[in-house]
Short mmCIF file of C-alpha atoms in Angstrom, two decimals:
data_model
loop_
_atom_site.label_atom_id
_atom_site.label_comp_id
_atom_site.label_asym_id
_atom_site.label_seq_id
_atom_site.Cartn_x
_atom_site.Cartn_y
_atom_site.Cartn_z
CA MET T 21 56.79 -9.45 -4.20
CA PRO T 22 54.22 -7.62 -6.39
CA GLU T 23 50.67 -7.35 -5.13
CA THR T 24 49.40 -8.82 -8.11
CA LEU T 25 51.03 -12.42 -6.77
CA ILE T 26 49.84 -11.81 -3.51
CA GLU T 27 46.31 -12.17 -4.99
CA ALA T 28 46.85 -14.96 -6.40
CA GLN T 29 48.09 -16.06 -3.64
CA LEU T 30 45.30 -15.35 -2.20
CA ARG T 31 42.84 -17.19 -3.97
CA ALA T 32 45.17 -20.08 -3.70
CA GLU T 33 45.96 -20.43 -0.08
CA GLN T 34 42.96 -20.22 2.21
CA PRO T 35 42.46 -21.28 5.99
CA GLN T 36 42.72 -25.06 6.47
CA ALA T 37 40.16 -25.39 9.57
CA ASN T 38 36.97 -27.56 9.30
CA PRO T 39 33.66 -27.80 11.84
CA SER T 40 34.72 -30.31 14.35
CA PRO T 41 32.16 -33.70 14.16
CA GLU T 42 30.48 -32.01 17.48
CA ALA T 43 29.43 -28.70 15.84
CA THR T 44 28.19 -30.27 13.24
CA GLU T 45 25.89 -32.77 14.97
CA ARG T 46 24.87 -30.14 17.12
CA ALA T 47 24.33 -27.19 14.44
CA ARG T 48 22.23 -30.15 12.51
CA ALA T 49 20.29 -31.31 15.41
CA VAL T 50 19.39 -27.50 16.17
CA SER T 51 18.29 -26.76 12.71
CA LEU T 52 16.26 -29.84 12.46
CA ALA T 53 14.83 -28.61 15.78
CA ALA T 54 14.01 -25.31 13.87
CA ILE T 55 12.14 -26.84 10.90
CA SER T 56 9.79 -28.25 13.96
CA ASN T 57 8.67 -24.94 15.18
CA GLN T 58 7.76 -23.70 12.08
CA PRO T 59 4.21 -22.43 11.45
CA ALA T 60 2.79 -24.16 8.42
CA ARG T 61 4.41 -26.39 5.49
CA GLY T 62 2.17 -28.51 3.71
CA LYS T 63 0.11 -31.73 5.26
CA SER T 64 1.20 -31.12 8.65
CA ARG T 65 0.16 -27.81 9.01
CA MET T 66 -2.18 -28.45 12.48
CA ARG T 67 0.61 -30.66 14.44
CA ARG T 68 3.62 -27.74 13.67
CA LEU T 69 1.45 -24.64 14.48
CA THR T 70 0.50 -26.61 18.26
CA LEU T 71 4.12 -25.40 19.33
CA PRO T 72 4.32 -21.79 18.84
CA LEU T 73 0.24 -21.34 20.05
CA ALA T 74 0.94 -23.43 23.42
CA ALA T 75 4.13 -21.13 24.23
CA ALA T 76 1.88 -18.34 23.29
CA PHE T 77 -0.83 -18.91 25.51
CA LEU T 78 1.59 -20.60 28.76
CA ILE T 79 3.42 -17.06 28.53
CA LEU T 80 0.17 -14.67 27.86
CA ALA T 81 -2.27 -16.28 29.82
CA VAL T 82 0.06 -17.40 33.11
CA SER T 83 2.64 -14.82 33.18
CA ALA T 84 0.86 -11.10 32.53
CA PRO T 85 -1.76 -11.98 35.87
CA ALA T 86 0.88 -13.30 38.02
CA ILE T 87 3.30 -10.40 37.22
CA ALA T 88 1.05 -8.04 38.38
CA LEU T 89 0.81 -9.51 42.00
CA ARG T 90 3.95 -10.59 43.60
CA GLY T 91 8.12 -11.33 43.92
CA GLU T 92 11.20 -9.04 42.65
CA LEU T 93 10.17 -7.08 39.75
CA ILE T 94 11.17 -3.83 37.91
CA ASN T 95 8.24 -2.38 36.50
CA PHE T 96 9.21 -1.28 33.07
CA ASN T 97 7.37 1.79 32.02
CA GLU T 98 8.71 3.52 35.32
CA SER T 99 12.29 2.95 34.22
CA GLU T 100 14.95 5.61 33.66
CA LYS T 101 14.54 5.97 29.68
CA ALA T 102 18.17 5.25 27.74
CA PRO T 103 20.07 7.74 26.77
CA VAL T 104 20.00 8.94 22.66
CA ALA T 105 23.05 7.04 22.92
CA VAL T 106 21.45 3.12 23.09
CA GLN T 107 18.76 4.06 21.70
CA ALA T 108 21.13 4.10 18.70
CA GLU T 109 22.69 0.92 19.71
CA PHE T 110 19.45 -0.68 19.60
CA SER T 111 18.27 0.87 15.92
CA GLU T 112 21.63 -0.34 14.42
CA LEU T 113 21.48 -3.42 16.63
CA VAL T 114 19.77 -5.71 13.86
CA SER T 115 19.69 -3.76 10.89
CA GLY T 116 22.97 -4.75 9.41
CA GLY T 117 22.73 -8.13 8.96
CA ALA T 118 19.94 -10.32 8.75
CA PRO T 119 17.64 -9.93 5.84
CA PRO T 120 14.88 -6.99 6.50
CA GLU T 121 12.03 -9.93 6.61
CA MET T 122 13.99 -11.29 9.73
CA ASP T 123 13.99 -7.60 11.73
CA PRO T 124 12.55 -8.13 14.98
CA GLN T 125 11.68 -4.53 14.62
CA VAL T 126 12.70 -3.09 18.10
CA VAL T 127 11.37 0.05 19.04
CA PRO T 128 14.44 1.80 19.83
CA PHE T 129 12.96 5.01 21.21
CA SER T 130 11.07 2.68 24.14
CA THR T 131 14.95 1.24 25.22
CA ARG T 132 14.78 1.32 29.04
CA LYS T 133 17.62 1.11 31.62
CA VAL T 134 16.41 -2.28 33.63
CA ARG T 135 19.30 -2.32 36.34
CA ASP T 136 22.98 -2.61 37.04
CA PHE T 137 24.27 -5.55 37.82
CA ASP T 138 27.65 -5.26 40.00
CA LEU T 139 29.57 -8.68 39.22
CA ALA T 140 32.89 -9.22 40.94
CA SER T 141 34.15 -8.97 37.11
CA GLY T 142 32.11 -5.76 36.83
CA ARG T 143 29.49 -3.90 36.32
CA TYR T 144 26.91 -4.83 33.58
CA THR T 145 23.92 -2.72 32.78
CA LEU T 146 21.04 -3.98 31.54
CA TRP T 147 19.06 -1.98 28.50
CA VAL T 148 15.67 -3.47 27.20
CA ALA T 149 13.60 -2.41 24.22
CA PRO T 150 9.82 -4.00 23.32
CA THR T 151 9.43 -4.97 19.82
CA LYS T 152 6.67 -4.04 17.34
CA ARG T 153 5.39 -7.32 17.70
CA GLY T 154 5.29 -7.84 21.58
CA GLY T 155 8.62 -9.59 21.61
CA PHE T 156 11.75 -7.60 23.07
CA CYS T 157 15.57 -7.16 22.55
CA ALA T 158 18.23 -7.22 25.41
CA VAL T 159 21.13 -6.01 26.13
CA PHE T 160 23.99 -6.01 28.81
CA THR T 161 26.79 -3.59 28.15
CA ASN T 162 29.71 -5.74 28.08
CA ALA T 163 27.92 -8.81 27.30
CA THR T 164 25.94 -9.61 25.02
CA GLY T 165 22.04 -9.26 24.04
CA GLY T 166 19.50 -10.98 22.59
CA CYS T 167 15.78 -10.42 20.52
CA VAL T 168 12.56 -12.34 20.95
CA ALA T 169 11.00 -10.99 17.76
CA SER T 170 7.30 -11.81 19.50
CA ARG T 171 5.32 -14.21 21.70
CA ALA T 172 3.38 -16.11 18.90
CA GLN T 173 6.69 -17.72 17.56
CA PRO T 174 9.57 -17.14 19.43
CA VAL T 175 13.01 -16.60 17.88
CA ILE T 176 15.05 -18.49 20.34
CA ALA T 177 12.93 -21.36 20.04
CA SER T 178 15.02 -21.59 16.89
CA VAL T 179 18.19 -21.87 18.52
CA LEU T 180 17.73 -24.59 20.66
CA ALA T 181 17.79 -28.19 20.28
CA ALA T 182 14.12 -30.28 20.00
CA SER T 183 15.60 -32.78 22.76
CA GLU T 184 15.81 -29.94 25.51
CA LYS T 185 12.60 -29.66 27.80
CA SER T 186 10.46 -26.53 26.47
CA PRO T 187 13.72 -24.99 25.12
CA TRP T 188 11.98 -21.76 23.87
CA LEU T 189 11.65 -20.74 27.77
CA ILE T 190 15.42 -20.10 28.62
CA ASN T 191 17.68 -17.99 26.69
CA VAL T 192 21.15 -18.44 27.50
CA SER T 193 24.74 -16.30 26.48
CA ALA T 194 27.94 -17.56 27.65
CA ARG T 195 31.52 -15.50 27.56
CA SER T 196 34.11 -18.61 27.57
CA ARG T 197 38.03 -17.38 28.11
CA ASN T 198 40.41 -19.95 27.78
CA GLY T 199 38.07 -22.99 27.29
CA ALA T 200 36.16 -22.50 30.27
CA VAL T 201 33.00 -20.76 30.95
CA ASP T 202 33.59 -17.50 33.18
CA GLN T 203 30.25 -15.84 32.91
CA ILE T 204 26.33 -16.67 31.57
CA ASN T 205 23.51 -14.51 30.83
CA GLY T 206 20.54 -14.75 29.66
CA PHE T 207 16.52 -14.83 29.68
CA LEU T 208 13.33 -16.99 30.85
CA LEU T 209 10.11 -16.76 29.39
CA THR T 210 9.00 -18.62 32.30
CA PRO T 211 6.13 -17.90 34.54
CA TYR T 212 6.88 -15.01 37.29
CA PRO T 213 8.37 -16.14 39.37
CA SER T 214 9.87 -19.23 38.17
CA THR T 215 13.54 -19.91 39.86
CA LEU T 216 16.65 -20.79 37.90
CA THR T 217 19.30 -22.74 39.14
CA LEU T 218 22.54 -24.09 37.54
CA GLU T 219 23.96 -27.35 37.88
CA TYR T 220 27.41 -28.06 37.84
CA GLU T 221 29.29 -31.29 36.27
CA ASN T 222 30.40 -32.35 40.36
CA GLY T 223 26.74 -32.11 40.88
CA ALA T 224 26.63 -28.86 42.99
CA ARG T 225 23.50 -26.67 42.23
CA VAL T 226 23.42 -22.76 42.57
CA ASP T 227 20.00 -20.31 42.42
CA VAL T 228 20.55 -17.78 40.08
CA PRO T 229 19.00 -14.48 40.49
CA VAL T 230 16.22 -13.44 38.23
CA THR T 231 15.45 -10.04 37.77
CA TRP T 232 11.86 -9.90 36.25
CA VAL T 233 10.32 -7.02 33.73
CA SER T 234 6.74 -5.99 33.76
CA ASP T 235 5.09 -5.82 30.93
CA PRO T 236 5.40 -5.05 28.01
CA ILE T 237 8.45 -7.19 28.17
CA ARG T 238 7.20 -9.72 30.62
CA ALA T 239 10.74 -11.73 31.06
CA GLY T 240 13.20 -12.59 33.82
CA PHE T 241 16.84 -11.40 33.32
CA PHE T 242 20.12 -13.03 34.74
CA ILE T 243 23.87 -12.63 34.70
CA ILE T 244 26.07 -14.40 37.23
CA ASP T 245 30.14 -14.96 37.28
CA ILE T 246 31.17 -18.51 36.91
CA PRO T 247 33.40 -19.06 40.03
CA ALA T 248 37.37 -19.89 39.34
CA ALA T 249 36.75 -23.04 41.14
CA ASN T 250 33.82 -23.94 38.51
CA ARG T 251 36.11 -23.78 35.45
CA SER T 252 37.80 -26.88 35.57
CA ASP T 253 37.33 -30.33 34.42
CA GLY T 254 34.70 -32.09 36.48
CA ASN T 255 33.57 -29.00 37.68
CA ARG T 256 32.02 -26.79 34.89
CA PRO T 257 28.68 -25.71 34.59
CA LEU T 258 26.33 -28.02 33.13
CA ARG T 259 22.80 -26.71 32.65
CA LEU T 260 20.56 -24.52 33.58
CA GLU T 261 16.92 -25.47 35.21
CA ALA T 262 13.73 -23.13 35.63
CA HIS T 263 11.05 -24.80 38.34
CA ASP T 264 7.82 -23.26 38.89
CA GLN T 265 7.06 -22.36 42.50
CA ASP T 266 5.92 -25.83 42.93
CA GLY T 267 9.00 -27.21 41.90
CA GLU T 268 7.70 -28.60 38.39
CA LEU T 269 10.47 -28.32 35.89
CA LEU T 270 9.25 -26.03 33.58
CA ALA T 271 12.64 -25.98 31.08
CA GLN T 272 16.11 -26.75 31.18
CA THR T 273 18.82 -26.35 28.54
CA GLU T 274 22.95 -26.89 28.27
CA ARG T 275 23.46 -25.14 25.25
CA GLN T 276 26.11 -22.57 25.63
CA VAL T 277 26.26 -23.97 29.49
CA HIS T 278 28.43 -26.63 29.15
CA ILE T 279 31.70 -26.87 27.63
CA PRO T 280 32.65 -30.59 27.80
CA PRO T 281 35.92 -30.92 28.52
CA ARG T 282 38.42 -31.77 25.48
CA SER T 283 39.63 -34.83 25.17
CA MET K 12 15.69 -40.59 -4.11
CA HIS K 13 17.57 -37.63 -1.91
CA ALA K 14 20.83 -39.19 -2.76
CA THR K 15 20.98 -38.02 -6.08
CA ALA K 16 18.27 -34.83 -5.89
CA THR K 17 19.57 -31.65 -7.20
CA ASP K 18 19.62 -29.01 -4.61
CA ASP K 19 16.44 -27.22 -6.04
CA GLU K 20 14.57 -30.76 -5.37
CA LEU K 21 15.48 -30.72 -2.56
CA VAL K 22 14.45 -27.93 -1.57
CA SER K 23 11.10 -28.47 -3.22
CA ALA K 24 10.79 -31.25 -0.75
CA ALA K 25 11.82 -29.22 2.26
CA ARG K 26 9.08 -26.86 1.56
CA GLN K 27 6.57 -29.76 1.02
CA GLY K 28 7.74 -30.88 5.08
CA SER K 29 10.24 -33.52 3.83
CA ARG K 30 12.67 -33.60 6.83
CA SER K 31 15.30 -35.83 5.31
CA ALA K 32 15.45 -33.24 2.46
CA PHE K 33 16.11 -30.73 5.40
CA GLY K 34 18.53 -33.28 6.69
CA ARG K 35 20.42 -33.84 3.36
CA LEU K 36 20.75 -30.06 2.61
CA PHE K 37 22.21 -29.57 6.30
CA ASP K 38 24.88 -32.47 4.79
CA LYS K 39 25.66 -30.89 1.69
CA HIS K 40 26.33 -27.36 2.37
CA TRP K 41 27.50 -27.63 6.40
CA VAL K 42 31.09 -27.36 5.87
CA ALA K 43 31.12 -24.81 3.12
CA THR K 44 29.27 -22.69 5.33
CA TRP K 45 31.26 -23.02 8.30
CA ARG K 46 34.11 -22.40 6.53
CA ALA K 47 32.77 -19.29 4.71
CA ALA K 48 31.75 -18.36 8.72
CA TYR K 49 35.08 -19.15 9.65
CA ARG K 50 36.75 -17.37 7.23
CA VAL K 51 35.25 -13.85 8.32
CA THR K 52 34.88 -14.43 11.94
CA GLY K 53 38.76 -16.17 12.13
CA ARG K 54 37.43 -17.95 15.24
CA ARG K 55 36.03 -21.62 15.60
CA GLU K 56 33.54 -20.97 18.29
CA ALA K 57 32.31 -18.32 16.28
CA ALA K 58 32.14 -20.15 12.95
CA ASP K 59 30.20 -22.61 14.75
CA ASP K 60 27.25 -20.13 16.39
CA VAL K 61 27.51 -17.99 13.30
CA ALA K 62 26.63 -20.94 10.86
CA GLN K 63 24.46 -22.74 13.09
CA ASP K 64 22.38 -19.92 13.08
CA ALA K 65 22.36 -19.51 9.52
CA PHE K 66 21.15 -22.80 8.96
CA VAL K 67 18.33 -22.47 11.37
CA ARG K 68 17.56 -18.95 9.25
CA ALA K 69 17.76 -20.30 6.22
CA PHE K 70 15.22 -23.55 7.12
CA GLU K 71 13.30 -20.89 8.91
CA GLY K 72 13.15 -18.47 5.79
CA LEU K 73 13.40 -21.40 3.23
CA ASP K 74 10.01 -19.50 1.43
CA ARG K 75 11.68 -16.72 0.43
CA TYR K 76 14.32 -18.58 -1.02
CA ASP K 77 14.05 -17.49 -4.61
CA GLY K 78 16.17 -19.62 -6.68
CA THR K 79 18.22 -16.89 -8.43
CA ALA K 80 21.00 -17.97 -6.49
CA PRO K 81 22.28 -21.81 -5.22
CA PHE K 82 21.25 -22.48 -1.81
CA ARG K 83 24.78 -23.05 -1.14
CA SER K 84 25.37 -19.32 -2.07
CA TRP K 85 22.11 -18.08 -0.40
CA VAL K 86 22.89 -19.81 3.22
CA ALA K 87 26.79 -19.01 2.81
CA ARG K 88 25.33 -15.37 2.50
CA ILE K 89 23.01 -15.25 5.17
CA ALA K 90 26.44 -16.62 7.40
CA VAL K 91 28.43 -13.76 6.23
CA ASN K 92 25.66 -11.25 6.80
CA ARG K 93 25.31 -12.77 10.32
CA ALA K 94 29.26 -12.73 10.96
CA ILE K 95 29.84 -9.24 10.21
CA ASP K 96 26.70 -7.88 12.13
CA THR K 97 28.52 -9.52 15.28
CA PHE K 98 31.65 -7.73 14.48
CA ARG K 99 29.44 -4.72 14.45
CA ARG K 100 27.65 -5.88 17.67
CA ASP K 101 30.74 -6.87 19.04
CA GLN K 102 32.61 -3.09 18.36
CA ARG K 103 29.61 -1.56 19.91
CA LEU K 104 29.50 -3.03 23.07
CA VAL K 105 32.81 -4.48 23.67
CA PHE K 106 34.52 -1.16 25.91
CA ALA K 107 37.59 -0.75 27.01
CA GLY K 108 39.17 -3.06 29.89
CA ASP K 109 37.87 -6.32 28.50
CA GLU K 110 40.26 -8.89 27.40
CA PRO K 111 41.58 -8.43 23.82
CA SER K 112 40.84 -11.00 21.44
CA PRO K 113 43.17 -13.56 20.43
CA GLU K 114 44.48 -13.10 16.18
CA PRO K 115 42.16 -15.03 13.72
CA PHE K 116 43.10 -18.01 12.09
CA VAL K 117 45.20 -19.02 15.00
CA ASP K 118 43.49 -22.88 14.97
CA PRO K 119 45.28 -25.39 17.61
CA GLU K 120 44.18 -27.96 15.45
CA VAL K 121 45.72 -26.79 12.32
CA ARG K 122 49.26 -27.21 12.19
CA ASP K 123 51.61 -25.50 9.19
CA GLU K 124 48.86 -22.97 8.08
CA SER K 125 50.52 -20.52 5.27
CA ALA K 126 52.53 -17.62 5.92
CA LEU K 127 49.96 -15.17 4.64
CA VAL K 128 46.90 -16.63 5.77
CA THR K 129 48.58 -15.98 9.17
CA ALA K 130 49.15 -12.37 7.64
CA VAL K 131 45.83 -11.91 7.04
CA GLY K 132 44.80 -12.89 10.51
CA HIS K 133 47.23 -9.97 11.60
CA LEU K 134 45.40 -7.41 9.46
CA PRO K 135 42.94 -4.85 11.46
CA THR K 136 39.62 -6.14 10.83
CA GLU K 137 38.67 -2.88 8.68
CA ARG K 138 40.54 -4.57 6.37
CA ARG K 139 40.57 -7.98 6.84
CA LEU K 140 37.09 -8.36 6.02
CA PRO K 141 37.24 -6.71 2.47
CA ILE K 142 40.09 -9.60 1.81
CA VAL K 143 38.27 -12.26 3.12
CA LEU K 144 35.18 -11.46 1.53
CA ARG K 145 37.08 -10.57 -1.93
CA TYR K 146 39.69 -13.28 -2.47
CA TRP K 147 38.51 -16.20 0.43
CA LEU K 148 34.45 -15.76 -0.84
CA ASP K 149 34.96 -14.62 -4.21
CA TYR K 150 32.63 -11.25 -3.56
CA SER K 151 32.99 -8.37 -5.73
CA PRO K 152 33.96 -5.34 -4.48
CA ALA K 153 30.28 -3.77 -4.79
CA GLU K 154 28.97 -7.12 -3.41
CA ILE K 155 31.30 -6.49 -0.40
CA ALA K 156 30.22 -2.54 -0.45
CA GLU K 157 27.01 -3.61 0.16
CA LEU K 158 27.88 -6.49 2.88
CA LEU K 159 29.82 -3.84 4.82
CA ASP K 160 27.74 -0.67 4.20
CA VAL K 161 30.56 1.37 3.15
CA PRO K 162 31.02 3.51 -0.12
CA ALA K 163 32.50 1.15 -3.36
CA GLY K 164 35.27 3.72 -3.04
CA THR K 165 36.00 2.60 0.45
CA VAL K 166 36.18 -1.34 0.16
CA ASN K 167 38.80 -0.49 -3.21
CA SER K 168 41.21 1.68 -1.22
CA ARG K 169 40.60 -1.14 1.79
CA LEU K 170 41.71 -3.69 -0.31
CA SER K 171 44.77 -2.07 -1.93
CA ARG K 172 45.86 -0.49 1.39
CA ALA K 173 45.31 -4.22 2.60
CA LEU K 174 47.25 -5.57 -0.05
CA THR K 175 50.14 -3.46 0.60
CA GLU K 176 50.53 -4.24 4.47
CA LEU K 177 50.50 -8.37 3.39
CA ARG K 178 53.31 -7.60 0.92
CA GLU K 179 55.11 -5.95 4.06
CA LEU K 180 53.96 -8.39 6.51
CA LEU K 181 55.25 -10.85 4.21
CA GLU K 182 58.66 -9.30 3.20
CA VAL K 183 59.44 -9.22 7.02
CA SER K 184 58.88 -12.54 7.61
CA HIS K 185 60.91 -13.63 5.09
CA ALA K 186 63.73 -11.60 5.84
#
């Protein structure tokens, strides 16, 4: 078969897949929620500015003094400096895809190792680097990572549905295999030392250990394996909730956490 | 007005804060953007995340859209960039011992995918991406070089080698 024929055939034959209605609905909700968090277009400037400014105030005013006082906390500035190879990973982590203006401006030479997490599925090292605008980028080796470019307008605010309470305060990545979530990791921007709870479809609730990192990061990080018993319909992870010391719900999310059963 | 509005009119209305204009832009271009993401990633879940992220970024960055390219192409380009970025990240962060990834384009919801599409899914990522970008997303070799951050000559050689591999794969499957 001549290659010119293959070229013509390639143009004619393309994958037939289409997005699912669920993915479409979720993406629409999330995309429209993102514009609600935008600063400043047109007439409703004041109303739109309220959300990010409130978030910034909450994080700056509440978490910083609390972190200084108590609880399980890693002092970022005393943590082990990342080797050059890891710094190089951070320097390239976000430069390839997004337009330059969306670069979170990570400071790769300030990357530090927060700690190792030894789970049943293996060892995961958490590396964190600050950004120039007061945020951070974090990566679990062998897992995933993410960035918050700045505290005044967190990047993660844009990727969560409007219906979720205080959605900018929890960021979750989930690993799924064979249609089931088997690992969850992420970070909290809630005030230290708030607690994180994972609720399963069957109503069971477990505490998720959180490792807090001091200034300039000011965030809590978590990674857990999902037990095999919680990977079947009716028992899967449903949502994550963050509560303050008085039990007040600060944030909750089902995004990434919950995979509905296949019908 | 939105039912018949052009993309330029919708973008203009969206910039004025019209939520329905944002919604209409999403409805008009979601499927094409998702398909672009799927063609690059080869996996439904990844395409869901990448396409969604592309719309979030497009809507957040709408003030930076200059109208030189159609909105549809602009948001698809963001999705393609994000998808390629995902490959770069995964290649750096996933180490030996992890479960191998399934072949791309093996979609249980799509029966009877053509032999050629299946063969593309069997190509190594290094050569599959140029093929997808060139023939399924219609980017020029120069644009592909920019997207993949490799010299144009490398793109051409990878395309040539991939076409040869596809021909061999198809000849084997037809034998």
